[in-house]
């Protein structure tokens, strides 16, 4: 079975709640519930991180979690984990 954990900043809690409620798999809203210091422990429980170019993908890579990173205007050559 697949479970999804959605993280984000406290101001993103409502939007993440909407996303989680529309999910067809088990999804959990962690937006605003974890600090940057707690994020590595959360990510270690994951088998994959899919996210935008942010601290989370770099932390996931640092703790050995495979990542799929969506880049905007930044260069993957320069900023990929």
PDB file of C-alpha atoms in Angstrom, residues 7 12 27 31 39 59 79:
ATOM      1  CA  UNK A   7       4.830  18.607   4.417  1.00  0.00           C
ATOM      2  CA  UNK A  12       0.095  26.015   3.873  1.00  0.00           C
ATOM      3  CA  UNK A  27      -2.386  10.754   2.911  1.00  0.00           C
ATOM      4  CA  UNK A  31       2.207  20.966   7.073  1.00  0.00           C
ATOM      5  CA  UNK A  39      12.246  16.761   9.037  1.00  0.00           C
ATOM      6  CA  UNK A  59      17.703  16.729   3.439  1.00  0.00           C
ATOM      7  CA  UNK A  79      21.205  22.849  -7.483  1.00  0.00           C
TER       8      UNK A  79
END
